[in-house]
mmCIF file of C-alpha atoms and ligand atoms in Angstrom:
data_model
loop_
_atom_site.group_PDB
_atom_site.id
_atom_site.type_symbol
_atom_site.label_atom_id
_atom_site.label_comp_id
_atom_site.label_asym_id
_atom_site.label_seq_id
_atom_site.Cartn_x
_atom_site.Cartn_y
_atom_site.Cartn_z
ATOM 1 C CA MET T 49 -44.741 147.797 172.761
ATOM 2 C CA GLY T 50 -41.512 147.860 174.678
ATOM 3 C CA LYS T 51 -38.295 145.892 174.542
ATOM 4 C CA LEU T 52 -37.505 142.943 176.703
ATOM 5 C CA SER T 53 -35.601 144.368 179.596
ATOM 6 C CA GLY T 54 -33.731 142.402 182.234
ATOM 7 C CA LYS T 55 -35.570 139.264 183.197
ATOM 8 C CA LYS T 56 -39.042 140.571 182.506
ATOM 9 C CA LYS T 57 -41.057 138.026 180.559
ATOM 10 C CA LEU T 58 -42.579 138.925 177.247
ATOM 11 C CA VAL T 59 -46.374 138.878 177.426
ATOM 12 C CA VAL T 60 -47.699 136.664 174.641
ATOM 13 C CA SER T 61 -51.043 135.914 173.035
ATOM 14 C CA VAL T 62 -51.479 132.650 171.117
ATOM 15 C CA PHE T 63 -54.064 132.490 168.310
ATOM 16 C CA ILE T 64 -55.628 129.114 167.490
ATOM 17 C CA SER T 65 -58.471 127.632 165.446
ATOM 18 C CA GLY T 66 -58.506 123.947 166.360
ATOM 19 C CA ARG T 67 -56.652 121.154 168.089
ATOM 20 C CA GLY T 68 -54.003 123.268 169.810
ATOM 21 C CA THR T 69 -50.953 120.997 170.084
ATOM 22 C CA ASN T 70 -48.691 123.952 169.323
ATOM 23 C CA LEU T 71 -50.512 126.023 171.943
ATOM 24 C CA ASN T 72 -49.894 123.233 174.434
ATOM 25 C CA SER T 73 -46.225 123.149 173.568
ATOM 26 C CA LEU T 74 -45.973 126.934 174.064
ATOM 27 C CA ILE T 75 -47.772 126.707 177.414
ATOM 28 C CA GLU T 76 -45.324 124.011 178.569
ATOM 29 C CA PHE T 77 -42.467 126.232 177.402
ATOM 30 C CA SER T 78 -43.859 129.263 179.245
ATOM 31 C CA LYS T 79 -43.922 127.273 182.473
ATOM 32 C CA LYS T 80 -40.212 126.428 182.344
ATOM 33 C CA LYS T 81 -38.144 128.224 184.913
ATOM 34 C CA ASN T 82 -36.008 130.227 182.488
ATOM 35 C CA SER T 83 -38.730 130.814 179.921
ATOM 36 C CA PRO T 84 -38.679 134.277 178.322
ATOM 37 C CA ILE T 85 -42.465 134.313 177.808
ATOM 38 C CA GLN T 86 -45.687 134.395 179.729
ATOM 39 C CA ILE T 87 -48.922 133.497 177.916
ATOM 40 C CA ALA T 88 -51.639 135.900 179.003
ATOM 41 C CA LEU T 89 -54.292 135.398 176.346
ATOM 42 C CA VAL T 90 -55.552 132.803 173.870
ATOM 43 C CA ILE T 91 -57.576 134.038 170.898
ATOM 44 C CA CYS T 92 -59.736 131.579 168.981
ATOM 45 C CA ASN T 93 -62.136 131.962 166.053
ATOM 46 C CA ASN T 94 -63.936 128.674 166.729
ATOM 47 C CA LYS T 95 -65.951 128.101 169.881
ATOM 48 C CA ASN T 96 -65.672 124.309 169.494
ATOM 49 C CA ALA T 97 -61.881 124.258 169.163
ATOM 50 C CA LYS T 98 -60.341 121.471 171.251
ATOM 51 C CA GLY T 99 -57.345 123.685 171.894
ATOM 52 C CA LEU T 100 -59.439 125.913 174.153
ATOM 53 C CA ASN T 101 -59.246 123.134 176.752
ATOM 54 C CA TYR T 102 -55.542 123.873 177.203
ATOM 55 C CA ALA T 103 -56.351 127.496 178.032
ATOM 56 C CA LYS T 104 -59.040 126.373 180.479
ATOM 57 C CA LYS T 105 -56.798 123.743 182.086
ATOM 58 C CA HIS T 106 -54.033 126.277 182.691
ATOM 59 C CA LYS T 107 -56.400 129.088 183.635
ATOM 60 C CA ILE T 108 -55.271 131.314 180.792
ATOM 61 C CA ASN T 109 -57.663 134.078 179.656
ATOM 62 C CA PHE T 110 -59.247 133.276 176.337
ATOM 63 C CA LEU T 111 -61.437 135.103 173.868
ATOM 64 C CA VAL T 112 -63.574 133.436 171.197
ATOM 65 C CA VAL T 113 -64.386 135.697 168.270
ATOM 66 C CA ASN T 114 -66.777 135.164 165.389
ATOM 67 C CA TYR T 115 -65.056 135.909 162.099
ATOM 68 C CA LYS T 116 -68.339 136.216 160.161
ATOM 69 C CA ASN T 117 -67.736 139.903 160.564
ATOM 70 C CA LYS T 118 -63.950 140.171 160.273
ATOM 71 C CA ASN T 119 -63.765 143.861 161.107
ATOM 72 C CA LYS T 120 -65.816 143.461 164.274
ATOM 73 C CA ALA T 121 -63.831 140.344 165.268
ATOM 74 C CA GLU T 122 -60.506 142.098 164.836
ATOM 75 C CA ASN T 123 -61.637 145.166 166.769
ATOM 76 C CA LYS T 124 -62.554 142.880 169.651
ATOM 77 C CA ILE T 125 -59.178 141.163 169.358
ATOM 78 C CA LEU T 126 -57.309 144.482 169.391
ATOM 79 C CA ILE T 127 -59.135 145.653 172.503
ATOM 80 C CA SER T 128 -58.315 142.397 174.271
ATOM 81 C CA LEU T 129 -54.646 142.479 173.200
ATOM 82 C CA LYS T 130 -54.346 145.988 174.600
ATOM 83 C CA LYS T 131 -56.148 145.143 177.816
ATOM 84 C CA ASN T 132 -53.822 142.184 178.397
ATOM 85 C CA LYS T 133 -50.701 144.227 177.493
ATOM 86 C CA ILE T 134 -49.677 141.769 174.786
ATOM 87 C CA SER T 135 -46.316 142.427 173.098
ATOM 88 C CA LEU T 136 -45.936 139.281 170.982
ATOM 89 C CA ILE T 137 -48.533 137.304 169.020
ATOM 90 C CA CYS T 138 -47.919 133.656 168.149
ATOM 91 C CA LEU T 139 -50.194 132.164 165.519
ATOM 92 C CA ALA T 140 -50.506 128.447 166.173
ATOM 93 C CA GLY T 141 -52.846 126.845 163.668
ATOM 94 C CA PHE T 142 -54.876 130.032 163.324
ATOM 95 C CA MET T 143 -56.685 129.547 160.027
ATOM 96 C CA LYS T 144 -57.747 133.137 159.387
ATOM 97 C CA VAL T 145 -55.724 135.756 157.572
ATOM 98 C CA LEU T 146 -55.117 138.816 159.735
ATOM 99 C CA SER T 147 -55.892 142.215 158.247
ATOM 100 C CA ARG T 148 -53.234 144.848 157.598
ATOM 101 C CA LYS T 149 -54.549 146.791 160.565
ATOM 102 C CA ILE T 150 -53.422 144.203 163.148
ATOM 103 C CA ILE T 151 -50.259 143.401 161.201
ATOM 104 C CA ASN T 152 -49.259 147.086 161.168
ATOM 105 C CA ILE T 153 -50.011 147.653 164.851
ATOM 106 C CA TYR T 154 -47.979 144.548 165.763
ATOM 107 C CA LYS T 155 -45.345 145.054 163.065
ATOM 108 C CA ASN T 156 -42.563 142.448 163.422
ATOM 109 C CA LYS T 157 -44.261 141.165 166.579
ATOM 110 C CA ILE T 158 -46.342 138.373 165.032
ATOM 111 C CA LEU T 159 -44.931 134.878 164.514
ATOM 112 C CA ASN T 160 -46.530 131.974 162.684
ATOM 113 C CA ILE T 161 -45.754 128.288 162.354
ATOM 114 C CA HIS T 162 -46.327 126.753 158.948
ATOM 115 C CA PRO T 163 -46.196 123.041 158.020
ATOM 116 C CA SER T 164 -43.814 123.246 155.063
ATOM 117 C CA LEU T 165 -40.334 124.356 154.105
ATOM 118 C CA LEU T 166 -41.261 127.895 153.112
ATOM 119 C CA PRO T 167 -41.089 129.439 150.553
ATOM 120 C CA ARG T 168 -42.349 126.125 149.191
ATOM 121 C CA TYR T 169 -46.038 125.400 149.704
ATOM 122 C CA LYS T 170 -47.548 128.553 151.100
ATOM 123 C CA GLY T 171 -51.218 128.261 152.020
ATOM 124 C CA LEU T 172 -53.217 125.113 152.703
ATOM 125 C CA ASN T 173 -52.851 121.352 152.046
ATOM 126 C CA THR T 174 -49.084 121.433 152.243
ATOM 127 C CA HIS T 175 -48.617 117.722 152.957
ATOM 128 C CA SER T 176 -50.737 116.440 150.065
ATOM 129 C CA ARG T 177 -48.801 118.727 147.706
ATOM 130 C CA VAL T 178 -45.499 117.344 149.019
ATOM 131 C CA ILE T 179 -46.713 113.771 148.431
ATOM 132 C CA LYS T 180 -48.115 114.583 144.997
ATOM 133 C CA ASN T 181 -44.820 116.138 143.909
ATOM 134 C CA LYS T 182 -42.851 113.188 145.347
ATOM 135 C CA ASP T 183 -40.585 115.547 147.290
ATOM 136 C CA ARG T 184 -37.831 113.836 149.254
ATOM 137 C CA PHE T 185 -37.951 116.398 152.054
ATOM 138 C CA THR T 186 -40.535 118.514 153.736
ATOM 139 C CA GLY T 187 -40.462 120.402 157.022
ATOM 140 C CA CYS T 188 -41.858 123.231 159.057
ATOM 141 C CA THR T 189 -41.101 126.905 159.404
ATOM 142 C CA VAL T 190 -41.508 129.595 162.027
ATOM 143 C CA HIS T 191 -41.626 133.017 160.398
ATOM 144 C CA LEU T 192 -42.625 136.604 160.975
ATOM 145 C CA VAL T 193 -46.027 137.580 159.638
ATOM 146 C CA ASN T 194 -46.300 140.363 157.085
ATOM 147 C CA SER T 195 -49.147 141.328 154.777
ATOM 148 C CA LYS T 196 -48.284 138.636 152.198
ATOM 149 C CA LEU T 197 -49.429 135.113 153.068
ATOM 150 C CA ASP T 198 -46.678 132.923 154.595
ATOM 151 C CA SER T 199 -43.988 135.255 153.273
ATOM 152 C CA GLY T 200 -42.386 137.049 156.247
ATOM 153 C CA LYS T 201 -38.788 136.641 157.408
ATOM 154 C CA ILE T 202 -37.919 133.077 158.377
ATOM 155 C CA ILE T 203 -36.841 132.630 162.006
ATOM 156 C CA LEU T 204 -36.315 128.852 162.087
ATOM 157 C CA GLN T 205 -36.847 125.883 159.807
ATOM 158 C CA LYS T 206 -36.486 122.165 160.274
ATOM 159 C CA ARG T 207 -36.167 119.688 157.426
ATOM 160 C CA ILE T 208 -37.895 116.285 157.629
ATOM 161 C CA LYS T 209 -37.371 113.302 155.339
ATOM 162 C CA VAL T 210 -40.336 112.019 153.358
ATOM 163 C CA PHE T 211 -40.451 108.216 153.255
ATOM 164 C CA LYS T 212 -41.725 106.219 150.264
ATOM 165 C CA LYS T 213 -44.508 104.760 152.411
ATOM 166 C CA ASP T 214 -45.677 108.195 153.636
ATOM 167 C CA ASN T 215 -49.101 109.584 152.873
ATOM 168 C CA GLU T 216 -50.361 113.058 153.775
ATOM 169 C CA TYR T 217 -51.586 111.830 157.171
ATOM 170 C CA SER T 218 -48.401 110.093 158.297
ATOM 171 C CA LEU T 219 -46.434 113.085 157.124
ATOM 172 C CA ALA T 220 -48.707 115.573 158.909
ATOM 173 C CA LYS T 221 -48.276 113.608 162.137
ATOM 174 C CA ARG T 222 -44.491 113.553 161.910
ATOM 175 C CA VAL T 223 -44.230 117.210 160.903
ATOM 176 C CA LEU T 224 -46.553 118.263 163.746
ATOM 177 C CA LYS T 225 -44.284 116.612 166.321
ATOM 178 C CA VAL T 226 -41.373 118.641 164.982
ATOM 179 C CA GLU T 227 -43.494 121.805 164.926
ATOM 180 C CA ASN T 228 -44.245 121.312 168.619
ATOM 181 C CA LEU T 229 -40.501 121.020 169.257
ATOM 182 C CA ILE T 230 -39.261 123.970 167.219
ATOM 183 C CA TYR T 231 -41.849 126.641 168.030
ATOM 184 C CA PRO T 232 -40.438 127.337 171.520
ATOM 185 C CA ILE T 233 -36.874 127.229 170.190
ATOM 186 C CA ALA T 234 -37.808 129.734 167.474
ATOM 187 C CA ILE T 235 -39.442 132.070 169.990
ATOM 188 C CA ARG T 236 -36.357 132.040 172.190
ATOM 189 C CA LYS T 237 -34.157 132.698 169.167
ATOM 190 C CA PHE T 238 -36.444 135.510 167.991
ATOM 191 C CA ILE T 239 -36.445 137.179 171.398
ATOM 192 C CA GLU T 240 -32.699 136.834 171.868
ATOM 193 C CA THR T 241 -31.707 137.989 168.413
ATOM 194 C CA THR T 242 -34.406 140.387 167.293
ATOM 195 C CA LEU T 243 -36.067 142.116 170.214
HETATM 196 C C1 LIG M 537 -50.213 122.919 162.396
HETATM 197 O O1 LIG M 537 -49.740 121.904 161.558
HETATM 198 C C2 LIG M 537 -49.842 124.293 161.850
HETATM 199 O O2 LIG M 537 -48.586 124.326 161.255
HETATM 200 C C3 LIG M 537 -50.932 124.486 160.829
HETATM 201 O O3 LIG M 537 -52.096 124.014 161.455
HETATM 202 C C4 LIG M 537 -51.740 122.970 162.375
HETATM 203 C C5 LIG M 537 -52.320 123.294 163.732
HETATM 204 O O4 LIG M 537 -52.141 122.246 164.627
HETATM 205 N N1 LIG M 537 -51.041 125.848 160.465
HETATM 206 C C6 LIG M 537 -51.334 126.257 159.235
HETATM 207 O O5 LIG M 537 -51.555 125.488 158.330
HETATM 208 C C7 LIG M 537 -51.404 127.756 159.080
HETATM 209 N N2 LIG M 537 -51.557 128.081 157.702
HETATM 210 P P1 LIG M 537 -52.389 122.465 166.196
HETATM 211 O O6 LIG M 537 -53.770 123.112 166.324
HETATM 212 O O7 LIG M 537 -52.375 121.089 166.772
HETATM 213 O O8 LIG M 537 -51.303 123.340 166.710
#
């Protein structure tokens, strides 16, 4: 998969399932002059995902796969990753769990952003659980993906205060803004310190 040598940009694929604000933030980041990444491929498991419009707008290759047959979908994904010479995968609101096969092939080369302060609140509905437990802080986390859900090494985390008047929607909105900010920072940190 190759190390990052000199000023060569790392070729990245972003996986999405829906709205795509994190994808948009990564595209903006990739277009910055000193960006260490180039986004060559967007993978999506939902043909109606709004986020696909960002790929179209920026003329980035995209592949929509049907996860009804997970094995078939992942084989298609692997072929496309190879064809596009992808060396880093960034999950950005991708709501499917990758199989061990992909995780092993891209070992320590898959990042994910999660809307909580991991290891708290792995899985879904993070914000409603934060509200229900009356937590004073929440946050978001960029981490490496391993075969256990939301459990890989943490690359970057940002803490966010929960206000008394917050509900799960206001919190989700505020956390998402911070996610969009930290994902590029985490990728730069990951590349500079790990690769
Ligand atoms: C983000 O909040 C992301 O952290 C979350 O989905 C949202 C996607 O938003 N991901 C997960 O919950 C993964 N388990 P976006 O499509 O606007 O980037």
